[in-house]
Amino acid sequence: MSDSASPAPASPAPASPAVKVKPPAPEDEPFATFVPELLLPALAKEIQSYGGPAAELSFEQGPMPVVGSDCWMLKGSLPGERRFWLCFTSDNINSAKTVAIAESGSEPSLLESFLIDEKKMSLALLVSRLVQRLNGQKWLGPN
């Protein structure tokens, strides 16, 4: 008896593995998008996680507190007329940054270097260190 079964069809060549396209990191967004659309909401959420009232946050270009040179800045205010500024010397999150703070009824009198030893900025790093600085002032939550 002859085997009349036809040979099995050739199996297709294995498909090459799909190249996974990694979405761009938040930090790859243009500065003018990154700060207002990503940094401000993330910072607001983190500040509120301490249980205190929401911060009023804005993003603008103007004179840097204390020295008056032009910069991009994230401006914030908390209840009790407490104010803070995160200043960028250029429109790049990796540019030199400073922080200024002012208690109620006073103007900022000191600029502090901010994240000067970091090689690459990230959204998480900017948020966590700024919140850490504000919490160090005992401005957040039930301090």
mmCIF file with all atom_site columns, C-alpha atoms in Angstrom:
data_model
loop_
_atom_site.group_PDB
_atom_site.id
_atom_site.type_symbol
_atom_site.label_atom_id
_atom_site.label_alt_id
_atom_site.label_comp_id
_atom_site.label_asym_id
_atom_site.label_entity_id
_atom_site.label_seq_id
_atom_site.pdbx_PDB_ins_code
_atom_site.Cartn_x
_atom_site.Cartn_y
_atom_site.Cartn_z
_atom_site.occupancy
_atom_site.B_iso_or_equiv
_atom_site.pdbx_formal_charge
_atom_site.auth_seq_id
_atom_site.auth_comp_id
_atom_site.auth_asym_id
_atom_site.auth_atom_id
_atom_site.pdbx_PDB_model_num
ATOM 1   C CA . MET A 1 1   ? 0.000  0.000  0.000  1.00 0.00 ? 1   MET A CA 1
ATOM 2   C CA . SER A 1 2   ? 1.468  3.269  -1.005 1.00 0.00 ? 2   SER A CA 1
ATOM 3   C CA . ASP A 1 3   ? 1.307  6.295  1.176  1.00 0.00 ? 3   ASP A CA 1
ATOM 4   C CA . SER A 1 4   ? -0.543 8.826  -0.865 1.00 0.00 ? 4   SER A CA 1
ATOM 5   C CA . ALA A 1 5   ? -0.377 11.581 1.686  1.00 0.00 ? 5   ALA A CA 1
ATOM 6   C CA . SER A 1 6   ? 0.975  14.732 0.214  1.00 0.00 ? 6   SER A CA 1
ATOM 7   C CA . PRO A 1 7   ? 3.903  16.375 1.878  1.00 0.00 ? 7   PRO A CA 1
ATOM 8   C CA . ALA A 1 8   ? 3.059  18.944 4.503  1.00 0.00 ? 8   ALA A CA 1
ATOM 9   C CA . PRO A 1 9   ? 3.073  22.465 3.183  1.00 0.00 ? 9   PRO A CA 1
ATOM 10  C CA . ALA A 1 10  ? 6.253  24.329 3.924  1.00 0.00 ? 10  ALA A CA 1
ATOM 11  C CA . SER A 1 11  ? 5.889  26.390 7.072  1.00 0.00 ? 11  SER A CA 1
ATOM 12  C CA . PRO A 1 12  ? 6.284  30.086 6.559  1.00 0.00 ? 12  PRO A CA 1
ATOM 13  C CA . ALA A 1 13  ? 9.570  31.627 7.541  1.00 0.00 ? 13  ALA A CA 1
ATOM 14  C CA . PRO A 1 14  ? 9.492  32.759 11.137 1.00 0.00 ? 14  PRO A CA 1
ATOM 15  C CA . ALA A 1 15  ? 8.405  36.363 11.367 1.00 0.00 ? 15  ALA A CA 1
ATOM 16  C CA . SER A 1 16  ? 11.095 38.695 12.486 1.00 0.00 ? 16  SER A CA 1
ATOM 17  C CA . PRO A 1 17  ? 10.426 39.898 16.000 1.00 0.00 ? 17  PRO A CA 1
ATOM 18  C CA . ALA A 1 18  ? 8.441  43.086 16.016 1.00 0.00 ? 18  ALA A CA 1
ATOM 19  C CA . VAL A 1 19  ? 10.599 46.040 16.721 1.00 0.00 ? 19  VAL A CA 1
ATOM 20  C CA . LYS A 1 20  ? 9.219  47.664 19.810 1.00 0.00 ? 20  LYS A CA 1
ATOM 21  C CA . VAL A 1 21  ? 9.238  51.393 19.485 1.00 0.00 ? 21  VAL A CA 1
ATOM 22  C CA . LYS A 1 22  ? 9.827  52.926 22.849 1.00 0.00 ? 22  LYS A CA 1
ATOM 23  C CA . PRO A 1 23  ? 7.667  55.994 23.383 1.00 0.00 ? 23  PRO A CA 1
ATOM 24  C CA . PRO A 1 24  ? 9.654  59.166 23.876 1.00 0.00 ? 24  PRO A CA 1
ATOM 25  C CA . ALA A 1 25  ? 10.555 59.995 27.461 1.00 0.00 ? 25  ALA A CA 1
ATOM 26  C CA . PRO A 1 26  ? 8.748  62.969 28.977 1.00 0.00 ? 26  PRO A CA 1
ATOM 27  C CA . GLU A 1 27  ? 12.099 64.741 29.139 1.00 0.00 ? 27  GLU A CA 1
ATOM 28  C CA . ASP A 1 28  ? 12.368 64.541 25.329 1.00 0.00 ? 28  ASP A CA 1
ATOM 29  C CA . GLU A 1 29  ? 9.369  66.842 24.953 1.00 0.00 ? 29  GLU A CA 1
ATOM 30  C CA . PRO A 1 30  ? 10.115 70.437 23.957 1.00 0.00 ? 30  PRO A CA 1
ATOM 31  C CA . PHE A 1 31  ? 10.736 72.624 26.995 1.00 0.00 ? 31  PHE A CA 1
ATOM 32  C CA . ALA A 1 32  ? 7.639  74.738 26.252 1.00 0.00 ? 32  ALA A CA 1
ATOM 33  C CA . THR A 1 33  ? 5.557  71.548 26.435 1.00 0.00 ? 33  THR A CA 1
ATOM 34  C CA . PHE A 1 34  ? 7.425  69.733 29.202 1.00 0.00 ? 34  PHE A CA 1
ATOM 35  C CA . VAL A 1 35  ? 7.081  72.387 31.909 1.00 0.00 ? 35  VAL A CA 1
ATOM 36  C CA . PRO A 1 36  ? 3.416  73.426 31.613 1.00 0.00 ? 36  PRO A CA 1
ATOM 37  C CA . GLU A 1 37  ? 1.958  70.092 30.498 1.00 0.00 ? 37  GLU A CA 1
ATOM 38  C CA . LEU A 1 38  ? 4.075  67.618 32.474 1.00 0.00 ? 38  LEU A CA 1
ATOM 39  C CA . LEU A 1 39  ? 6.085  69.290 35.243 1.00 0.00 ? 39  LEU A CA 1
ATOM 40  C CA . LEU A 1 40  ? 3.376  71.575 36.644 1.00 0.00 ? 40  LEU A CA 1
ATOM 41  C CA . PRO A 1 41  ? 0.684  68.858 36.941 1.00 0.00 ? 41  PRO A CA 1
ATOM 42  C CA . ALA A 1 42  ? 3.164  66.340 38.403 1.00 0.00 ? 42  ALA A CA 1
ATOM 43  C CA . LEU A 1 43  ? 4.399  68.894 40.938 1.00 0.00 ? 43  LEU A CA 1
ATOM 44  C CA . ALA A 1 44  ? 0.854  69.906 41.900 1.00 0.00 ? 44  ALA A CA 1
ATOM 45  C CA . LYS A 1 45  ? -0.094 66.254 42.424 1.00 0.00 ? 45  LYS A CA 1
ATOM 46  C CA . GLU A 1 46  ? 2.989  65.542 44.546 1.00 0.00 ? 46  GLU A CA 1
ATOM 47  C CA . ILE A 1 47  ? 2.464  68.645 46.715 1.00 0.00 ? 47  ILE A CA 1
ATOM 48  C CA . GLN A 1 48  ? -1.159 67.652 47.315 1.00 0.00 ? 48  GLN A CA 1
ATOM 49  C CA . SER A 1 49  ? -0.084 64.134 48.287 1.00 0.00 ? 49  SER A CA 1
ATOM 50  C CA . TYR A 1 50  ? 1.313  65.684 51.484 1.00 0.00 ? 50  TYR A CA 1
ATOM 51  C CA . GLY A 1 51  ? -2.245 66.453 52.529 1.00 0.00 ? 51  GLY A CA 1
ATOM 52  C CA . GLY A 1 52  ? -2.021 70.216 52.480 1.00 0.00 ? 52  GLY A CA 1
ATOM 53  C CA . PRO A 1 53  ? -3.803 72.691 50.267 1.00 0.00 ? 53  PRO A CA 1
ATOM 54  C CA . ALA A 1 54  ? -3.048 72.871 46.563 1.00 0.00 ? 54  ALA A CA 1
ATOM 55  C CA . ALA A 1 55  ? -0.261 75.095 45.337 1.00 0.00 ? 55  ALA A CA 1
ATOM 56  C CA . GLU A 1 56  ? -0.890 77.783 42.747 1.00 0.00 ? 56  GLU A CA 1
ATOM 57  C CA . LEU A 1 57  ? 1.604  77.151 39.951 1.00 0.00 ? 57  LEU A CA 1
ATOM 58  C CA . SER A 1 58  ? 2.470  79.037 36.784 1.00 0.00 ? 58  SER A CA 1
ATOM 59  C CA . PHE A 1 59  ? 5.136  79.026 34.098 1.00 0.00 ? 59  PHE A CA 1
ATOM 60  C CA . GLU A 1 60  ? 6.511  82.204 32.593 1.00 0.00 ? 60  GLU A CA 1
ATOM 61  C CA . GLN A 1 61  ? 9.548  84.016 31.330 1.00 0.00 ? 61  GLN A CA 1
ATOM 62  C CA . GLY A 1 62  ? 10.724 87.046 33.278 1.00 0.00 ? 62  GLY A CA 1
ATOM 63  C CA . PRO A 1 63  ? 13.284 88.469 35.677 1.00 0.00 ? 63  PRO A CA 1
ATOM 64  C CA . MET A 1 64  ? 14.892 85.949 38.007 1.00 0.00 ? 64  MET A CA 1
ATOM 65  C CA . PRO A 1 65  ? 14.250 86.730 41.677 1.00 0.00 ? 65  PRO A CA 1
ATOM 66  C CA . VAL A 1 66  ? 17.104 88.474 43.492 1.00 0.00 ? 66  VAL A CA 1
ATOM 67  C CA . VAL A 1 67  ? 19.334 89.089 40.441 1.00 0.00 ? 67  VAL A CA 1
ATOM 68  C CA . GLY A 1 68  ? 16.842 90.176 37.782 1.00 0.00 ? 68  GLY A CA 1
ATOM 69  C CA . SER A 1 69  ? 18.409 88.354 34.813 1.00 0.00 ? 69  SER A CA 1
ATOM 70  C CA . ASP A 1 70  ? 15.967 86.922 32.289 1.00 0.00 ? 70  ASP A CA 1
ATOM 71  C CA . CYS A 1 71  ? 14.947 83.296 32.830 1.00 0.00 ? 71  CYS A CA 1
ATOM 72  C CA . TRP A 1 72  ? 12.177 80.772 32.425 1.00 0.00 ? 72  TRP A CA 1
ATOM 73  C CA . MET A 1 73  ? 10.551 80.001 35.747 1.00 0.00 ? 73  MET A CA 1
ATOM 74  C CA . LEU A 1 74  ? 8.051  77.854 37.470 1.00 0.00 ? 74  LEU A CA 1
ATOM 75  C CA . LYS A 1 75  ? 6.408  80.088 40.062 1.00 0.00 ? 75  LYS A CA 1
ATOM 76  C CA . GLY A 1 76  ? 4.497  78.676 42.969 1.00 0.00 ? 76  GLY A CA 1
ATOM 77  C CA . SER A 1 77  ? 2.607  79.942 45.953 1.00 0.00 ? 77  SER A CA 1
ATOM 78  C CA . LEU A 1 78  ? 1.273  78.124 48.973 1.00 0.00 ? 78  LEU A CA 1
ATOM 79  C CA . PRO A 1 79  ? -1.140 79.276 51.673 1.00 0.00 ? 79  PRO A CA 1
ATOM 80  C CA . GLY A 1 80  ? 0.278  81.817 54.069 1.00 0.00 ? 80  GLY A CA 1
ATOM 81  C CA . GLU A 1 81  ? 1.774  83.830 51.197 1.00 0.00 ? 81  GLU A CA 1
ATOM 82  C CA . ARG A 1 82  ? 4.706  81.439 50.897 1.00 0.00 ? 82  ARG A CA 1
ATOM 83  C CA . ARG A 1 83  ? 6.232  81.659 47.428 1.00 0.00 ? 83  ARG A CA 1
ATOM 84  C CA . PHE A 1 84  ? 8.872  79.741 45.503 1.00 0.00 ? 84  PHE A CA 1
ATOM 85  C CA . TRP A 1 85  ? 10.540 79.911 42.109 1.00 0.00 ? 85  TRP A CA 1
ATOM 86  C CA . LEU A 1 86  ? 12.364 77.251 40.101 1.00 0.00 ? 86  LEU A CA 1
ATOM 87  C CA . CYS A 1 87  ? 14.370 79.149 37.497 1.00 0.00 ? 87  CYS A CA 1
ATOM 88  C CA . PHE A 1 88  ? 15.932 77.750 34.322 1.00 0.00 ? 88  PHE A CA 1
ATOM 89  C CA . THR A 1 89  ? 18.694 79.831 32.727 1.00 0.00 ? 89  THR A CA 1
ATOM 90  C CA . SER A 1 90  ? 17.576 78.708 29.252 1.00 0.00 ? 90  SER A CA 1
ATOM 91  C CA . ASP A 1 91  ? 14.681 76.854 27.659 1.00 0.00 ? 91  ASP A CA 1
ATOM 92  C CA . ASN A 1 92  ? 16.180 73.446 28.384 1.00 0.00 ? 92  ASN A CA 1
ATOM 93  C CA . ILE A 1 93  ? 15.513 71.263 31.438 1.00 0.00 ? 93  ILE A CA 1
ATOM 94  C CA . ASN A 1 94  ? 19.215 70.427 31.576 1.00 0.00 ? 94  ASN A CA 1
ATOM 95  C CA . SER A 1 95  ? 20.220 74.095 31.839 1.00 0.00 ? 95  SER A CA 1
ATOM 96  C CA . ALA A 1 96  ? 21.492 75.563 35.096 1.00 0.00 ? 96  ALA A CA 1
ATOM 97  C CA . LYS A 1 97  ? 18.699 75.889 37.651 1.00 0.00 ? 97  LYS A CA 1
ATOM 98  C CA . THR A 1 98  ? 18.169 77.900 40.810 1.00 0.00 ? 98  THR A CA 1
ATOM 99  C CA . VAL A 1 99  ? 15.527 77.957 43.512 1.00 0.00 ? 99  VAL A CA 1
ATOM 100 C CA . ALA A 1 100 ? 14.337 80.968 45.483 1.00 0.00 ? 100 ALA A CA 1
ATOM 101 C CA . ILE A 1 101 ? 11.863 80.995 48.346 1.00 0.00 ? 101 ILE A CA 1
ATOM 102 C CA . ALA A 1 102 ? 10.073 83.727 50.252 1.00 0.00 ? 102 ALA A CA 1
ATOM 103 C CA . GLU A 1 103 ? 8.152  83.494 53.498 1.00 0.00 ? 103 GLU A CA 1
ATOM 104 C CA . SER A 1 104 ? 4.972  85.535 53.827 1.00 0.00 ? 104 SER A CA 1
ATOM 105 C CA . GLY A 1 105 ? 5.475  89.256 53.695 1.00 0.00 ? 105 GLY A CA 1
ATOM 106 C CA . SER A 1 106 ? 9.040  89.061 52.414 1.00 0.00 ? 106 SER A CA 1
ATOM 107 C CA . GLU A 1 107 ? 10.853 89.034 49.108 1.00 0.00 ? 107 GLU A CA 1
ATOM 108 C CA . PRO A 1 108 ? 13.332 86.308 48.166 1.00 0.00 ? 108 PRO A CA 1
ATOM 109 C CA . SER A 1 109 ? 16.852 87.290 49.138 1.00 0.00 ? 109 SER A CA 1
ATOM 110 C CA . LEU A 1 110 ? 18.852 84.205 48.182 1.00 0.00 ? 110 LEU A CA 1
ATOM 111 C CA . LEU A 1 111 ? 19.174 82.058 45.064 1.00 0.00 ? 111 LEU A CA 1
ATOM 112 C CA . GLU A 1 112 ? 20.188 78.459 45.662 1.00 0.00 ? 112 GLU A CA 1
ATOM 113 C CA . SER A 1 113 ? 21.726 76.278 42.973 1.00 0.00 ? 113 SER A CA 1
ATOM 114 C CA . PHE A 1 114 ? 19.409 73.382 42.202 1.00 0.00 ? 114 PHE A CA 1
ATOM 115 C CA . LEU A 1 115 ? 20.425 69.892 41.014 1.00 0.00 ? 115 LEU A CA 1
ATOM 116 C CA . ILE A 1 116 ? 23.867 71.052 39.918 1.00 0.00 ? 116 ILE A CA 1
ATOM 117 C CA . ASP A 1 117 ? 25.494 67.599 40.078 1.00 0.00 ? 117 ASP A CA 1
ATOM 118 C CA . GLU A 1 118 ? 22.930 65.785 37.965 1.00 0.00 ? 118 GLU A CA 1
ATOM 119 C CA . LYS A 1 119 ? 23.997 64.866 34.436 1.00 0.00 ? 119 LYS A CA 1
ATOM 120 C CA . LYS A 1 120 ? 20.513 64.247 33.047 1.00 0.00 ? 120 LYS A CA 1
ATOM 121 C CA . MET A 1 121 ? 17.265 65.677 34.312 1.00 0.00 ? 121 MET A CA 1
ATOM 122 C CA . SER A 1 122 ? 14.067 63.716 34.607 1.00 0.00 ? 122 SER A CA 1
ATOM 123 C CA . LEU A 1 123 ? 10.538 64.673 35.476 1.00 0.00 ? 123 LEU A CA 1
ATOM 124 C CA . ALA A 1 124 ? 10.637 62.499 38.598 1.00 0.00 ? 124 ALA A CA 1
ATOM 125 C CA . LEU A 1 125 ? 13.920 64.038 39.770 1.00 0.00 ? 125 LEU A CA 1
ATOM 126 C CA . LEU A 1 126 ? 12.749 67.628 39.320 1.00 0.00 ? 126 LEU A CA 1
ATOM 127 C CA . VAL A 1 127 ? 9.490  66.948 41.160 1.00 0.00 ? 127 VAL A CA 1
ATOM 128 C CA . SER A 1 128 ? 10.973 64.946 44.025 1.00 0.00 ? 128 SER A CA 1
ATOM 129 C CA . ARG A 1 129 ? 13.815 67.354 44.761 1.00 0.00 ? 129 ARG A CA 1
ATOM 130 C CA . LEU A 1 130 ? 11.651 70.473 44.590 1.00 0.00 ? 130 LEU A CA 1
ATOM 131 C CA . VAL A 1 131 ? 9.058  68.888 46.888 1.00 0.00 ? 131 VAL A CA 1
ATOM 132 C CA . GLN A 1 132 ? 11.873 67.767 49.189 1.00 0.00 ? 132 GLN A CA 1
ATOM 133 C CA . ARG A 1 133 ? 13.125 71.367 49.316 1.00 0.00 ? 133 ARG A CA 1
ATOM 134 C CA . LEU A 1 134 ? 9.655  72.735 50.098 1.00 0.00 ? 134 LEU A CA 1
ATOM 135 C CA . ASN A 1 135 ? 9.065  70.074 52.732 1.00 0.00 ? 135 ASN A CA 1
ATOM 136 C CA . GLY A 1 136 ? 12.424 71.006 54.266 1.00 0.00 ? 136 GLY A CA 1
ATOM 137 C CA . GLN A 1 137 ? 10.949 74.470 54.820 1.00 0.00 ? 137 GLN A CA 1
ATOM 138 C CA . LYS A 1 138 ? 8.067  72.715 56.601 1.00 0.00 ? 138 LYS A CA 1
ATOM 139 C CA . TRP A 1 139 ? 5.676  74.177 54.043 1.00 0.00 ? 139 TRP A CA 1
ATOM 140 C CA . LEU A 1 140 ? 3.905  70.950 53.102 1.00 0.00 ? 140 LEU A CA 1
ATOM 141 C CA . GLY A 1 141 ? 1.356  68.940 55.021 1.00 0.00 ? 141 GLY A CA 1
ATOM 142 C CA . PRO A 1 142 ? 1.128  68.889 58.794 1.00 0.00 ? 142 PRO A CA 1
ATOM 143 C CA . ASN A 1 143 ? 4.802  69.724 59.444 1.00 0.00 ? 143 ASN A CA 1
#
